[in-house]
């Protein structure tokens, strides 16, 4: 961590260190949010859009820490007033089924004309973050950056737009299991 402390995380069978925000203690979440805010401050965001589900742990706290009065939550469930045009297909490294990511049209006034920061818990394959980009694009917006607590591998980097910075608290490599345990995978 930025202060030299160590966060012990389990290794998931998919070869990544597993940060599950809903299982973290309040002191850990608050420390991560403090560091996320420091990393995101230079982006001068005016609104935070949090990605479900675990990004919702960090997004409201980060928005508050950045001095915002509120935030916007993208979601997986469609409410009666949601519009198809404000949804995109989504799949993540930890979810096998495809689902849709939705944006409440009533939240557009909070986003329009603002410097929007996309927030999630981690970026690993990048599929969730790219769905967030597509959702913002459907609303006619482009974020000023992506802020995550942890970068899990750089598998996402080749397909990520060069003009959208990604900031984080920490980074872990892809891992592979060997006879002696887990080790960083080549590349």
PDB file of C-alpha atoms in Angstrom:
ATOM      1  CA  UNK A   1       0.000   0.000   0.000  1.00  0.00           C
ATOM      2  CA  UNK A   2       1.137   3.599  -0.448  1.00  0.00           C
ATOM      3  CA  UNK A   3       2.037   3.907   3.225  1.00  0.00           C
ATOM      4  CA  UNK A   4       4.097   0.703   3.242  1.00  0.00           C
ATOM      5  CA  UNK A   5       1.406  -1.418   4.893  1.00  0.00           C
ATOM      6  CA  UNK A   6       0.479  -4.778   3.391  1.00  0.00           C
ATOM      7  CA  UNK A   7      -2.988  -6.012   2.479  1.00  0.00           C
ATOM      8  CA  UNK A   8      -3.135  -9.812   2.579  1.00  0.00           C
ATOM      9  CA  UNK A   9      -5.484 -11.104  -0.121  1.00  0.00           C
ATOM     10  CA  UNK A  10      -6.547 -14.600  -1.129  1.00  0.00           C
ATOM     11  CA  UNK A  11      -5.510 -15.875  -4.539  1.00  0.00           C
ATOM     12  CA  UNK A  12      -8.481 -16.768  -6.718  1.00  0.00           C
ATOM     13  CA  UNK A  13      -8.385 -19.859  -8.957  1.00  0.00           C
ATOM     14  CA  UNK A  14      -8.336 -17.535 -12.002  1.00  0.00           C
ATOM     15  CA  UNK A  15      -4.841 -16.390 -11.005  1.00  0.00           C
ATOM     16  CA  UNK A  16      -5.492 -13.006  -9.417  1.00  0.00           C
ATOM     17  CA  UNK A  17      -5.225 -11.644  -5.895  1.00  0.00           C
ATOM     18  CA  UNK A  18      -8.834 -11.285  -4.799  1.00  0.00           C
ATOM     19  CA  UNK A  19      -9.980  -7.975  -3.422  1.00  0.00           C
ATOM     20  CA  UNK A  20     -13.638  -8.446  -2.486  1.00  0.00           C
ATOM     21  CA  UNK A  21     -14.664  -5.034  -1.188  1.00  0.00           C
ATOM     22  CA  UNK A  22     -17.832  -6.273   0.522  1.00  0.00           C
ATOM     23  CA  UNK A  23     -15.664  -8.564   2.654  1.00  0.00           C
ATOM     24  CA  UNK A  24     -13.189  -5.862   3.691  1.00  0.00           C
ATOM     25  CA  UNK A  25     -13.353  -4.111   7.053  1.00  0.00           C
ATOM     26  CA  UNK A  26     -14.401  -0.469   7.254  1.00  0.00           C
ATOM     27  CA  UNK A  27     -10.849   0.664   8.083  1.00  0.00           C
ATOM     28  CA  UNK A  28      -9.524  -1.093   4.945  1.00  0.00           C
ATOM     29  CA  UNK A  29     -12.248   0.368   2.711  1.00  0.00           C
ATOM     30  CA  UNK A  30     -11.716   3.869   4.113  1.00  0.00           C
ATOM     31  CA  UNK A  31      -7.936   3.652   3.678  1.00  0.00           C
ATOM     32  CA  UNK A  32      -8.364   2.478   0.073  1.00  0.00           C
ATOM     33  CA  UNK A  33     -10.823   5.318  -0.610  1.00  0.00           C
ATOM     34  CA  UNK A  34      -8.385   7.866   0.860  1.00  0.00           C
ATOM     35  CA  UNK A  35      -5.646   6.635  -1.491  1.00  0.00           C
ATOM     36  CA  UNK A  36      -8.063   6.440  -4.429  1.00  0.00           C
ATOM     37  CA  UNK A  37      -9.002  10.077  -3.824  1.00  0.00           C
ATOM     38  CA  UNK A  38      -5.339  11.093  -3.809  1.00  0.00           C
ATOM     39  CA  UNK A  39      -4.767   9.230  -7.088  1.00  0.00           C
ATOM     40  CA  UNK A  40      -7.916  10.657  -8.715  1.00  0.00           C
ATOM     41  CA  UNK A  41      -7.566  14.281  -7.544  1.00  0.00           C
ATOM     42  CA  UNK A  42      -5.454  15.411 -10.547  1.00  0.00           C
ATOM     43  CA  UNK A  43      -8.271  14.295 -12.890  1.00  0.00           C
ATOM     44  CA  UNK A  44     -10.513  17.049 -11.456  1.00  0.00           C
ATOM     45  CA  UNK A  45     -13.681  14.963 -11.687  1.00  0.00           C
ATOM     46  CA  UNK A  46     -16.988  16.698 -11.055  1.00  0.00           C
ATOM     47  CA  UNK A  47     -19.099  13.534 -10.777  1.00  0.00           C
ATOM     48  CA  UNK A  48     -18.476   9.871 -10.007  1.00  0.00           C
ATOM     49  CA  UNK A  49     -20.189   7.002 -11.847  1.00  0.00           C
ATOM     50  CA  UNK A  50     -19.830   3.753  -9.901  1.00  0.00           C
ATOM     51  CA  UNK A  51     -19.913   0.347 -11.574  1.00  0.00           C
ATOM     52  CA  UNK A  52     -21.772  -2.525  -9.932  1.00  0.00           C
ATOM     53  CA  UNK A  53     -21.466  -4.364  -7.773  1.00  0.00           C
ATOM     54  CA  UNK A  54     -18.227  -3.893  -5.904  1.00  0.00           C
ATOM     55  CA  UNK A  55     -17.509  -0.497  -7.387  1.00  0.00           C
ATOM     56  CA  UNK A  56     -20.522   0.685  -5.390  1.00  0.00           C
ATOM     57  CA  UNK A  57     -18.571   0.090  -2.193  1.00  0.00           C
ATOM     58  CA  UNK A  58     -16.013   2.717  -3.211  1.00  0.00           C
ATOM     59  CA  UNK A  59     -17.874   5.155  -5.479  1.00  0.00           C
ATOM     60  CA  UNK A  60     -20.069   7.001  -2.947  1.00  0.00           C
ATOM     61  CA  UNK A  61     -17.251   7.298  -0.415  1.00  0.00           C
ATOM     62  CA  UNK A  62     -14.859   8.475  -3.109  1.00  0.00           C
ATOM     63  CA  UNK A  63     -17.358  11.035  -4.411  1.00  0.00           C
ATOM     64  CA  UNK A  64     -17.806  12.358  -0.880  1.00  0.00           C
ATOM     65  CA  UNK A  65     -14.045  12.495  -0.300  1.00  0.00           C
ATOM     66  CA  UNK A  66     -13.616  14.403  -3.596  1.00  0.00           C
ATOM     67  CA  UNK A  67     -16.114  16.982  -2.302  1.00  0.00           C
ATOM     68  CA  UNK A  68     -19.115  15.966  -4.400  1.00  0.00           C
ATOM     69  CA  UNK A  69     -22.684  16.252  -3.103  1.00  0.00           C
ATOM     70  CA  UNK A  70     -23.739  12.949  -4.710  1.00  0.00           C
ATOM     71  CA  UNK A  71     -22.784  10.241  -7.199  1.00  0.00           C
ATOM     72  CA  UNK A  72     -24.399   8.081  -9.891  1.00  0.00           C
ATOM     73  CA  UNK A  73     -24.744   4.305  -9.709  1.00  0.00           C
ATOM     74  CA  UNK A  74     -24.906   2.173 -12.838  1.00  0.00           C
ATOM     75  CA  UNK A  75     -26.796  -1.063 -12.158  1.00  0.00           C
ATOM     76  CA  UNK A  76     -27.706  -4.534 -13.339  1.00  0.00           C
ATOM     77  CA  UNK A  77     -31.457  -4.352 -12.740  1.00  0.00           C
ATOM     78  CA  UNK A  78     -33.798  -2.492 -15.045  1.00  0.00           C
ATOM     79  CA  UNK A  79     -36.386  -0.267 -13.412  1.00  0.00           C
ATOM     80  CA  UNK A  80     -39.683   0.398 -15.191  1.00  0.00           C
ATOM     81  CA  UNK A  81     -38.612   3.855 -16.423  1.00  0.00           C
ATOM     82  CA  UNK A  82     -35.189   2.829 -17.750  1.00  0.00           C
ATOM     83  CA  UNK A  83     -34.567   3.153 -21.477  1.00  0.00           C
ATOM     84  CA  UNK A  84     -32.964   0.453 -23.610  1.00  0.00           C
ATOM     85  CA  UNK A  85     -30.662   3.039 -25.219  1.00  0.00           C
ATOM     86  CA  UNK A  86     -28.986   3.579 -21.831  1.00  0.00           C
ATOM     87  CA  UNK A  87     -27.881  -0.020 -21.426  1.00  0.00           C
ATOM     88  CA  UNK A  88     -25.025  -2.137 -22.727  1.00  0.00           C
ATOM     89  CA  UNK A  89     -24.113  -5.832 -22.533  1.00  0.00           C
ATOM     90  CA  UNK A  90     -21.579  -6.693 -19.858  1.00  0.00           C
ATOM     91  CA  UNK A  91     -19.519  -9.653 -18.763  1.00  0.00           C
ATOM     92  CA  UNK A  92     -16.739  -9.774 -16.172  1.00  0.00           C
ATOM     93  CA  UNK A  93     -13.856 -12.088 -15.338  1.00  0.00           C
ATOM     94  CA  UNK A  94     -15.691 -13.346 -12.238  1.00  0.00           C
ATOM     95  CA  UNK A  95     -19.120 -13.712 -13.861  1.00  0.00           C
ATOM     96  CA  UNK A  96     -19.806 -16.244 -16.572  1.00  0.00           C
ATOM     97  CA  UNK A  97     -23.220 -15.029 -17.702  1.00  0.00           C
ATOM     98  CA  UNK A  98     -23.685 -11.938 -19.806  1.00  0.00           C
ATOM     99  CA  UNK A  99     -26.001  -9.316 -18.362  1.00  0.00           C
ATOM    100  CA  UNK A 100     -26.866  -5.696 -19.051  1.00  0.00           C
ATOM    101  CA  UNK A 101     -25.482  -2.588 -17.439  1.00  0.00           C
ATOM    102  CA  UNK A 102     -28.089   0.150 -17.024  1.00  0.00           C
ATOM    103  CA  UNK A 103     -28.065   3.879 -16.404  1.00  0.00           C
ATOM    104  CA  UNK A 104     -31.108   5.589 -14.909  1.00  0.00           C
ATOM    105  CA  UNK A 105     -32.168   8.301 -17.394  1.00  0.00           C
ATOM    106  CA  UNK A 106     -33.147  10.468 -14.420  1.00  0.00           C
ATOM    107  CA  UNK A 107     -29.431  10.667 -13.545  1.00  0.00           C
ATOM    108  CA  UNK A 108     -28.395  12.206 -16.872  1.00  0.00           C
ATOM    109  CA  UNK A 109     -28.629  15.788 -15.530  1.00  0.00           C
ATOM    110  CA  UNK A 110     -26.021  14.857 -12.898  1.00  0.00           C
ATOM    111  CA  UNK A 111     -23.637  13.692 -15.629  1.00  0.00           C
ATOM    112  CA  UNK A 112     -24.205  15.954 -18.628  1.00  0.00           C
ATOM    113  CA  UNK A 113     -21.572  18.630 -19.065  1.00  0.00           C
ATOM    114  CA  UNK A 114     -19.571  17.274 -16.134  1.00  0.00           C
ATOM    115  CA  UNK A 115     -16.105  15.730 -15.820  1.00  0.00           C
ATOM    116  CA  UNK A 116     -17.151  12.152 -15.005  1.00  0.00           C
ATOM    117  CA  UNK A 117     -14.891   9.686 -13.207  1.00  0.00           C
ATOM    118  CA  UNK A 118     -15.645   6.002 -13.750  1.00  0.00           C
ATOM    119  CA  UNK A 119     -15.103   3.982 -10.532  1.00  0.00           C
ATOM    120  CA  UNK A 120     -14.816   0.255  -9.910  1.00  0.00           C
ATOM    121  CA  UNK A 121     -13.177  -1.984  -7.351  1.00  0.00           C
ATOM    122  CA  UNK A 122     -10.591  -3.551  -9.667  1.00  0.00           C
ATOM    123  CA  UNK A 123      -9.650  -3.773 -13.315  1.00  0.00           C
ATOM    124  CA  UNK A 124      -8.528  -7.207 -14.478  1.00  0.00           C
ATOM    125  CA  UNK A 125      -9.639  -8.177 -17.968  1.00  0.00           C
ATOM    126  CA  UNK A 126     -11.121  -4.725 -18.511  1.00  0.00           C
ATOM    127  CA  UNK A 127     -14.502  -5.974 -19.694  1.00  0.00           C
ATOM    128  CA  UNK A 128     -16.475  -4.277 -16.899  1.00  0.00           C
ATOM    129  CA  UNK A 129     -14.596  -1.012 -17.350  1.00  0.00           C
ATOM    130  CA  UNK A 130     -15.110  -1.112 -21.129  1.00  0.00           C
ATOM    131  CA  UNK A 131     -18.844  -1.685 -20.527  1.00  0.00           C
ATOM    132  CA  UNK A 132     -18.781   1.415 -18.322  1.00  0.00           C
ATOM    133  CA  UNK A 133     -17.154   3.350 -21.171  1.00  0.00           C
ATOM    134  CA  UNK A 134     -19.814   2.087 -23.587  1.00  0.00           C
ATOM    135  CA  UNK A 135     -22.598   3.062 -21.177  1.00  0.00           C
ATOM    136  CA  UNK A 136     -21.206   6.579 -20.855  1.00  0.00           C
ATOM    137  CA  UNK A 137     -20.833   6.753 -24.636  1.00  0.00           C
ATOM    138  CA  UNK A 138     -24.511   5.775 -24.997  1.00  0.00           C
ATOM    139  CA  UNK A 139     -25.257   8.816 -22.826  1.00  0.00           C
ATOM    140  CA  UNK A 140     -23.000  10.996 -25.002  1.00  0.00           C
ATOM    141  CA  UNK A 141     -20.229  11.204 -22.400  1.00  0.00           C
ATOM    142  CA  UNK A 142     -16.542  10.342 -22.146  1.00  0.00           C
ATOM    143  CA  UNK A 143     -14.970   9.971 -18.701  1.00  0.00           C
ATOM    144  CA  UNK A 144     -11.909  11.876 -17.542  1.00  0.00           C
ATOM    145  CA  UNK A 145     -10.525   8.630 -16.126  1.00  0.00           C
ATOM    146  CA  UNK A 146     -11.052   5.306 -14.413  1.00  0.00           C
ATOM    147  CA  UNK A 147     -10.250   4.961 -10.718  1.00  0.00           C
ATOM    148  CA  UNK A 148      -9.963   1.530  -9.118  1.00  0.00           C
ATOM    149  CA  UNK A 149      -8.660   0.299  -5.799  1.00  0.00           C
ATOM    150  CA  UNK A 150      -6.504  -2.351  -7.480  1.00  0.00           C
ATOM    151  CA  UNK A 151      -5.182  -3.166 -10.921  1.00  0.00           C
ATOM    152  CA  UNK A 152      -5.181  -6.945 -11.320  1.00  0.00           C
ATOM    153  CA  UNK A 153      -2.826  -7.656 -14.215  1.00  0.00           C
ATOM    154  CA  UNK A 154      -2.366  -5.545 -17.330  1.00  0.00           C
ATOM    155  CA  UNK A 155      -4.501  -7.781 -19.567  1.00  0.00           C
ATOM    156  CA  UNK A 156      -6.879  -4.859 -20.152  1.00  0.00           C
ATOM    157  CA  UNK A 157      -4.270  -2.265 -21.123  1.00  0.00           C
ATOM    158  CA  UNK A 158      -3.898  -3.068 -24.838  1.00  0.00           C
ATOM    159  CA  UNK A 159      -7.611  -2.407 -25.496  1.00  0.00           C
ATOM    160  CA  UNK A 160      -7.968   0.587 -23.178  1.00  0.00           C
ATOM    161  CA  UNK A 161      -8.262   4.048 -24.790  1.00  0.00           C
ATOM    162  CA  UNK A 162      -4.949   5.892 -24.444  1.00  0.00           C
ATOM    163  CA  UNK A 163      -6.669   9.207 -23.666  1.00  0.00           C
ATOM    164  CA  UNK A 164      -8.457   7.895 -20.555  1.00  0.00           C
ATOM    165  CA  UNK A 165      -6.053   7.568 -17.612  1.00  0.00           C
ATOM    166  CA  UNK A 166      -6.392   4.702 -15.137  1.00  0.00           C
ATOM    167  CA  UNK A 167      -5.427   5.437 -11.544  1.00  0.00           C
ATOM    168  CA  UNK A 168      -5.285   3.003  -8.643  1.00  0.00           C
ATOM    169  CA  UNK A 169      -3.978   2.367  -5.160  1.00  0.00           C
ATOM    170  CA  UNK A 170      -2.022  -0.800  -5.927  1.00  0.00           C
ATOM    171  CA  UNK A 171      -1.303  -3.360  -8.628  1.00  0.00           C
ATOM    172  CA  UNK A 172      -0.857  -7.121  -8.692  1.00  0.00           C
ATOM    173  CA  UNK A 173       0.355  -9.349 -11.529  1.00  0.00           C
ATOM    174  CA  UNK A 174      -1.419 -12.318 -13.052  1.00  0.00           C
ATOM    175  CA  UNK A 175      -0.396 -15.390 -11.074  1.00  0.00           C
ATOM    176  CA  UNK A 176       0.056 -19.040 -11.938  1.00  0.00           C
ATOM    177  CA  UNK A 177       0.184 -22.025  -9.653  1.00  0.00           C
ATOM    178  CA  UNK A 178       3.365 -24.088  -9.509  1.00  0.00           C
ATOM    179  CA  UNK A 179       4.473 -26.892  -7.236  1.00  0.00           C
ATOM    180  CA  UNK A 180       5.796 -24.405  -4.670  1.00  0.00           C
ATOM    181  CA  UNK A 181       2.726 -22.167  -4.748  1.00  0.00           C
ATOM    182  CA  UNK A 182       1.604 -19.124  -6.700  1.00  0.00           C
ATOM    183  CA  UNK A 183       4.146 -17.094  -8.688  1.00  0.00           C
ATOM    184  CA  UNK A 184       3.861 -14.153 -11.117  1.00  0.00           C
ATOM    185  CA  UNK A 185       2.988 -15.399 -14.603  1.00  0.00           C
ATOM    186  CA  UNK A 186       5.271 -14.372 -17.466  1.00  0.00           C
ATOM    187  CA  UNK A 187       4.292 -11.234 -19.334  1.00  0.00           C
TER     188      UNK A 187
END
